[in-house]
């Protein structure tokens, strides 16, 4: 899957635009020869030759000699050099920071992981991030250019100032300046919300499923949501979608890591529910991917804590729908992997109803694949780096 989406507005001349369109066709596997490029772009052979020469010179495209079926010169095959550019992605995985080096085709070239203690503060988290960034740079294959480092974060973020304000997994961390840590090592740095990145990648891969308004709700260690309109995530300069920190009177004075009491997460997030769940099933993991497999066969609905969680989240989500009016809602996280719990939650959500003239949005369960998050976080950096190489040809 190509991660590059070029901004055509950046290309001023007709030749630059032809070059960009040709590259996108080759990268997507829709054109494999000069003849196919000429046909698809409506170019003369001389123009096509000039475009291909530029792409080969930039090393974004490789032209190889293929086999011929008879006499004559063998046909040349055009292939995208997908490891011409790579981007580093640092993201949260359970109580660890993970790193991935991604190429232009979305392939993961290298992965690294650094566990971070629950009581870690800014210095320890910054050190783990810096170590990951260096390790990913060291893993780059020869000839690969580095597009920068994307940092995909959960919790509260100030995107304008580049600060990670707080995260429920590391309550002692406050206001970590991500760019100050990483820019000197592996810049430029791109910071995003993890759910925005995931939703961006899902919409790119399945555009027909993400037309109109779509909510992505993650119900796991924390609770958050992202919103997109026709596949374009709503991404303000500050935090957005902190459904887990809506305060509910029914949850009383329960203390939340954000500093408030009675937040939805105190009654419905994994960090709040795990102690009660472990009283029945002591071996439950806190890693969401492993936990999803463990929770799938269990009778969770019989637990009063789970019923409270479902009812609280169903009402909060229904109220969010009266704010954003989505056509569909995708729910990820380990709780959605349990069929009985999912059916119970779905019924409670539909019972909340909606306003006259509006139908209840479709509710679907999706796998919480971190590959979507990695792809969505890396895509902007890779796109800009590819554009820079294309423009450098003059």
Short mmCIF file of N, CA and C in Angstrom, two decimals, residues 93-196:
data_model
loop_
_atom_site.label_atom_id
_atom_site.label_comp_id
_atom_site.label_asym_id
_atom_site.label_seq_id
_atom_site.Cartn_x
_atom_site.Cartn_y
_atom_site.Cartn_z
N UNK A 93 2.65 1.61 22.74
CA UNK A 93 2.16 0.24 22.66
C UNK A 93 2.19 -0.33 24.06
N UNK A 94 1.00 -0.49 24.66
CA UNK A 94 0.88 -0.90 26.05
C UNK A 94 1.69 0.09 26.90
N UNK A 95 2.53 -0.44 27.83
CA UNK A 95 3.34 0.48 28.63
C UNK A 95 4.77 0.54 28.07
N UNK A 96 4.83 0.71 26.76
CA UNK A 96 6.10 0.83 26.07
C UNK A 96 5.98 1.91 25.00
N UNK A 97 7.13 2.38 24.55
CA UNK A 97 7.20 3.19 23.35
C UNK A 97 7.77 2.30 22.25
N UNK A 98 7.10 2.27 21.12
CA UNK A 98 7.54 1.46 19.99
C UNK A 98 7.96 2.35 18.85
N UNK A 99 8.88 1.85 18.04
CA UNK A 99 9.32 2.58 16.87
C UNK A 99 9.30 1.71 15.64
N UNK A 100 8.98 2.32 14.50
CA UNK A 100 8.96 1.60 13.23
C UNK A 100 9.57 2.50 12.16
N UNK A 101 10.40 1.92 11.32
CA UNK A 101 10.92 2.59 10.14
C UNK A 101 10.11 2.09 8.95
N UNK A 102 9.44 3.02 8.24
CA UNK A 102 8.47 2.66 7.20
C UNK A 102 8.94 3.21 5.86
N UNK A 103 8.81 2.39 4.79
CA UNK A 103 9.18 2.87 3.47
C UNK A 103 7.98 3.44 2.73
N UNK A 104 8.19 3.85 1.49
CA UNK A 104 7.14 4.52 0.71
C UNK A 104 5.94 3.62 0.42
N UNK A 105 6.15 2.31 0.48
CA UNK A 105 5.07 1.36 0.19
C UNK A 105 4.39 0.86 1.45
N UNK A 106 4.73 1.43 2.60
CA UNK A 106 4.10 1.02 3.84
C UNK A 106 4.74 -0.18 4.49
N UNK A 107 5.83 -0.70 3.91
CA UNK A 107 6.51 -1.84 4.51
C UNK A 107 7.34 -1.38 5.70
N UNK A 108 7.30 -2.18 6.77
CA UNK A 108 8.10 -1.86 7.95
C UNK A 108 9.50 -2.45 7.77
N UNK A 109 10.47 -1.56 7.69
CA UNK A 109 11.86 -1.96 7.46
C UNK A 109 12.50 -2.44 8.76
N UNK A 110 12.16 -1.80 9.86
CA UNK A 110 12.73 -2.16 11.17
C UNK A 110 11.75 -1.75 12.26
N UNK A 111 11.76 -2.49 13.36
CA UNK A 111 10.93 -2.18 14.53
C UNK A 111 11.79 -2.24 15.78
N UNK A 112 11.50 -1.36 16.70
CA UNK A 112 12.19 -1.33 17.98
C UNK A 112 11.16 -1.06 19.08
N UNK A 113 11.49 -1.42 20.31
CA UNK A 113 10.56 -1.23 21.43
C UNK A 113 11.36 -0.91 22.69
N UNK A 114 10.85 0.04 23.46
CA UNK A 114 11.49 0.40 24.72
C UNK A 114 10.43 0.42 25.82
N UNK A 115 10.50 -0.51 26.80
CA UNK A 115 9.55 -0.46 27.92
C UNK A 115 9.78 0.78 28.78
N UNK A 116 8.70 1.33 29.30
CA UNK A 116 8.77 2.53 30.13
C UNK A 116 7.98 2.27 31.41
N UNK A 117 8.63 2.41 32.54
CA UNK A 117 7.98 2.14 33.83
C UNK A 117 6.78 3.04 34.06
N UNK A 118 5.80 2.52 34.81
CA UNK A 118 4.57 3.26 35.06
C UNK A 118 4.82 4.59 35.76
N UNK A 119 5.86 4.66 36.58
CA UNK A 119 6.15 5.88 37.33
C UNK A 119 7.14 6.80 36.63
N UNK A 120 7.41 6.53 35.36
CA UNK A 120 8.38 7.33 34.61
C UNK A 120 7.88 8.76 34.44
N UNK A 121 8.80 9.70 34.52
CA UNK A 121 8.49 11.11 34.29
C UNK A 121 9.05 11.57 32.95
N UNK A 122 9.12 12.88 32.77
CA UNK A 122 9.54 13.44 31.49
C UNK A 122 10.92 12.97 31.06
N UNK A 123 11.88 12.94 31.98
CA UNK A 123 13.26 12.62 31.61
C UNK A 123 13.37 11.19 31.09
N UNK A 124 12.73 10.24 31.76
CA UNK A 124 12.82 8.84 31.34
C UNK A 124 12.13 8.62 30.01
N UNK A 125 10.98 9.25 29.81
CA UNK A 125 10.25 9.08 28.55
C UNK A 125 11.01 9.74 27.41
N UNK A 126 11.58 10.91 27.67
CA UNK A 126 12.38 11.58 26.64
C UNK A 126 13.59 10.74 26.25
N UNK A 127 14.23 10.11 27.24
CA UNK A 127 15.39 9.27 26.95
C UNK A 127 15.01 8.07 26.10
N UNK A 128 13.86 7.46 26.40
CA UNK A 128 13.39 6.32 25.60
C UNK A 128 13.09 6.73 24.17
N UNK A 129 12.46 7.89 24.00
CA UNK A 129 12.16 8.39 22.65
C UNK A 129 13.44 8.65 21.87
N UNK A 130 14.40 9.31 22.50
CA UNK A 130 15.65 9.63 21.83
C UNK A 130 16.39 8.35 21.42
N UNK A 131 16.39 7.37 22.30
CA UNK A 131 17.05 6.10 21.99
C UNK A 131 16.38 5.40 20.81
N UNK A 132 15.05 5.42 20.79
CA UNK A 132 14.31 4.84 19.66
C UNK A 132 14.67 5.55 18.35
N UNK A 133 14.69 6.87 18.38
CA UNK A 133 14.98 7.64 17.17
C UNK A 133 16.36 7.30 16.63
N UNK A 134 17.35 7.21 17.49
CA UNK A 134 18.70 6.86 17.04
C UNK A 134 18.74 5.43 16.48
N UNK A 135 18.06 4.53 17.16
CA UNK A 135 18.07 3.13 16.73
C UNK A 135 17.43 2.97 15.35
N UNK A 136 16.36 3.69 15.08
CA UNK A 136 15.70 3.60 13.78
C UNK A 136 16.57 4.21 12.68
N UNK A 137 17.27 5.30 12.98
CA UNK A 137 18.20 5.86 12.00
C UNK A 137 19.31 4.88 11.66
N UNK A 138 19.81 4.18 12.68
CA UNK A 138 20.88 3.21 12.46
C UNK A 138 20.40 2.03 11.61
N UNK A 139 19.08 1.78 11.62
CA UNK A 139 18.53 0.64 10.88
C UNK A 139 18.25 0.96 9.42
N UNK A 140 18.45 2.21 8.99
CA UNK A 140 18.14 2.58 7.61
C UNK A 140 19.07 1.87 6.64
N UNK A 141 18.52 1.26 5.58
CA UNK A 141 19.38 0.63 4.57
C UNK A 141 20.16 1.67 3.77
N UNK A 142 21.25 1.24 3.17
CA UNK A 142 22.08 2.14 2.37
C UNK A 142 21.26 2.77 1.25
N UNK A 143 21.42 4.07 1.06
CA UNK A 143 20.73 4.77 -0.01
C UNK A 143 19.38 5.32 0.35
N UNK A 144 18.87 5.03 1.54
CA UNK A 144 17.57 5.55 1.96
C UNK A 144 17.72 6.94 2.56
N UNK A 145 16.86 7.86 2.13
CA UNK A 145 16.80 9.20 2.74
C UNK A 145 15.76 9.19 3.85
N UNK A 146 16.03 9.96 4.90
CA UNK A 146 15.13 9.98 6.05
C UNK A 146 14.19 11.17 5.96
N UNK A 147 12.88 10.91 5.97
CA UNK A 147 11.88 11.97 5.83
C UNK A 147 11.62 12.69 7.14
N UNK A 148 12.00 12.09 8.26
CA UNK A 148 11.73 12.67 9.56
C UNK A 148 11.09 11.66 10.49
N UNK A 149 10.64 12.15 11.64
CA UNK A 149 10.06 11.28 12.67
C UNK A 149 8.64 11.73 12.99
N UNK A 150 7.70 10.82 12.84
CA UNK A 150 6.31 11.07 13.25
C UNK A 150 6.10 10.46 14.63
N UNK A 151 5.49 11.22 15.51
CA UNK A 151 5.21 10.75 16.87
C UNK A 151 3.70 10.73 17.05
N UNK A 152 3.16 9.54 17.22
CA UNK A 152 1.72 9.34 17.34
C UNK A 152 1.39 9.08 18.80
N UNK A 153 0.58 9.96 19.39
CA UNK A 153 0.41 9.96 20.84
C UNK A 153 -1.05 9.79 21.26
N UNK A 154 -1.23 9.15 22.41
CA UNK A 154 -2.52 9.11 23.09
C UNK A 154 -2.51 10.16 24.19
N UNK A 155 -3.66 10.34 24.84
CA UNK A 155 -3.72 11.32 25.92
C UNK A 155 -3.94 12.73 25.41
N UNK A 156 -3.60 13.70 26.22
CA UNK A 156 -3.80 15.11 25.87
C UNK A 156 -2.55 15.67 25.21
N UNK A 157 -2.75 16.36 24.09
CA UNK A 157 -1.63 16.87 23.30
C UNK A 157 -1.91 18.32 22.91
N UNK A 158 -0.87 19.14 22.93
CA UNK A 158 -0.94 20.48 22.37
C UNK A 158 -0.14 20.44 21.08
N UNK A 159 -0.84 20.27 19.95
CA UNK A 159 -0.14 20.12 18.67
C UNK A 159 0.57 21.39 18.26
N UNK A 160 0.02 22.54 18.61
CA UNK A 160 0.63 23.81 18.19
C UNK A 160 1.99 23.99 18.85
N UNK A 161 2.09 23.67 20.13
CA UNK A 161 3.36 23.82 20.84
C UNK A 161 4.20 22.56 20.82
N UNK A 162 3.65 21.46 20.29
CA UNK A 162 4.40 20.22 20.21
C UNK A 162 4.62 19.56 21.57
N UNK A 163 3.64 19.69 22.46
CA UNK A 163 3.80 19.15 23.80
C UNK A 163 2.83 18.00 24.07
N UNK A 164 3.33 16.98 24.70
CA UNK A 164 2.52 15.86 25.20
C UNK A 164 2.16 16.22 26.63
N UNK A 165 0.90 16.61 26.83
CA UNK A 165 0.51 17.19 28.11
C UNK A 165 0.35 16.15 29.20
N UNK A 166 -0.35 15.06 28.92
CA UNK A 166 -0.50 13.99 29.90
C UNK A 166 -0.98 12.72 29.22
N UNK A 167 -0.71 11.59 29.87
CA UNK A 167 -1.15 10.28 29.38
C UNK A 167 -1.45 9.40 30.58
N UNK A 168 -2.54 8.64 30.50
CA UNK A 168 -2.97 7.84 31.65
C UNK A 168 -1.98 6.74 31.99
N UNK A 169 -1.20 6.28 31.03
CA UNK A 169 -0.23 5.21 31.32
C UNK A 169 0.95 5.72 32.14
N UNK A 170 1.28 7.00 32.02
CA UNK A 170 2.41 7.58 32.73
C UNK A 170 1.96 8.86 33.44
N UNK A 171 1.30 8.71 34.58
CA UNK A 171 0.69 9.88 35.24
C UNK A 171 1.69 10.94 35.70
N UNK A 172 2.98 10.60 35.81
CA UNK A 172 3.95 11.60 36.26
C UNK A 172 4.48 12.46 35.11
N UNK A 173 4.18 12.08 33.89
CA UNK A 173 4.64 12.85 32.74
C UNK A 173 3.70 14.04 32.54
N UNK A 174 4.29 15.21 32.35
CA UNK A 174 3.52 16.42 32.10
C UNK A 174 4.27 17.35 31.15
N UNK A 175 3.60 17.77 30.09
CA UNK A 175 4.13 18.81 29.21
C UNK A 175 5.47 18.48 28.57
N UNK A 176 5.64 17.27 28.05
CA UNK A 176 6.90 16.88 27.43
C UNK A 176 7.01 17.53 26.04
N UNK A 177 8.08 18.26 25.80
CA UNK A 177 8.32 18.95 24.53
C UNK A 177 8.93 17.94 23.55
N UNK A 178 8.10 17.36 22.69
CA UNK A 178 8.53 16.28 21.81
C UNK A 178 9.56 16.77 20.79
N UNK A 179 9.30 17.91 20.16
CA UNK A 179 10.20 18.41 19.13
C UNK A 179 11.59 18.71 19.69
N UNK A 180 11.63 19.26 20.90
CA UNK A 180 12.92 19.59 21.51
C UNK A 180 13.75 18.32 21.74
N UNK A 181 13.09 17.21 22.01
CA UNK A 181 13.78 15.95 22.24
C UNK A 181 14.28 15.34 20.94
N UNK A 182 13.44 15.34 19.90
CA UNK A 182 13.72 14.54 18.70
C UNK A 182 14.28 15.31 17.51
N UNK A 183 13.96 16.60 17.39
CA UNK A 183 14.41 17.35 16.20
C UNK A 183 15.93 17.33 16.02
N UNK A 184 16.73 17.46 17.07
CA UNK A 184 18.18 17.42 16.87
C UNK A 184 18.70 16.05 16.44
N UNK A 185 17.91 15.00 16.68
CA UNK A 185 18.36 13.63 16.38
C UNK A 185 17.85 13.16 15.03
N UNK A 186 16.55 13.31 14.80
CA UNK A 186 15.93 12.71 13.61
C UNK A 186 14.78 13.56 13.10
N UNK A 187 15.01 14.87 12.99
CA UNK A 187 13.97 15.76 12.48
C UNK A 187 13.84 15.68 10.98
N UNK A 188 12.85 16.34 10.41
CA UNK A 188 11.80 17.10 11.10
C UNK A 188 10.84 16.19 11.87
N UNK A 189 10.12 16.78 12.80
CA UNK A 189 9.23 16.02 13.67
C UNK A 189 7.78 16.37 13.37
N UNK A 190 6.97 15.36 13.22
CA UNK A 190 5.53 15.52 12.99
C UNK A 190 4.80 14.86 14.16
N UNK A 191 3.96 15.61 14.86
CA UNK A 191 3.23 15.07 16.01
C UNK A 191 1.75 14.97 15.66
N UNK A 192 1.14 13.86 16.03
CA UNK A 192 -0.28 13.67 15.73
C UNK A 192 -0.96 12.87 16.84
N UNK A 193 -2.27 12.94 16.87
CA UNK A 193 -3.05 12.09 17.75
C UNK A 193 -3.14 10.70 17.13
N UNK A 194 -3.00 9.67 17.95
CA UNK A 194 -2.98 8.31 17.42
C UNK A 194 -4.26 7.95 16.68
N UNK A 195 -5.41 8.37 17.17
CA UNK A 195 -6.67 8.01 16.51
C UNK A 195 -6.86 8.77 15.20
N UNK A 196 -6.34 10.00 15.12
CA UNK A 196 -6.38 10.72 13.84
C UNK A 196 -5.55 9.98 12.79
#
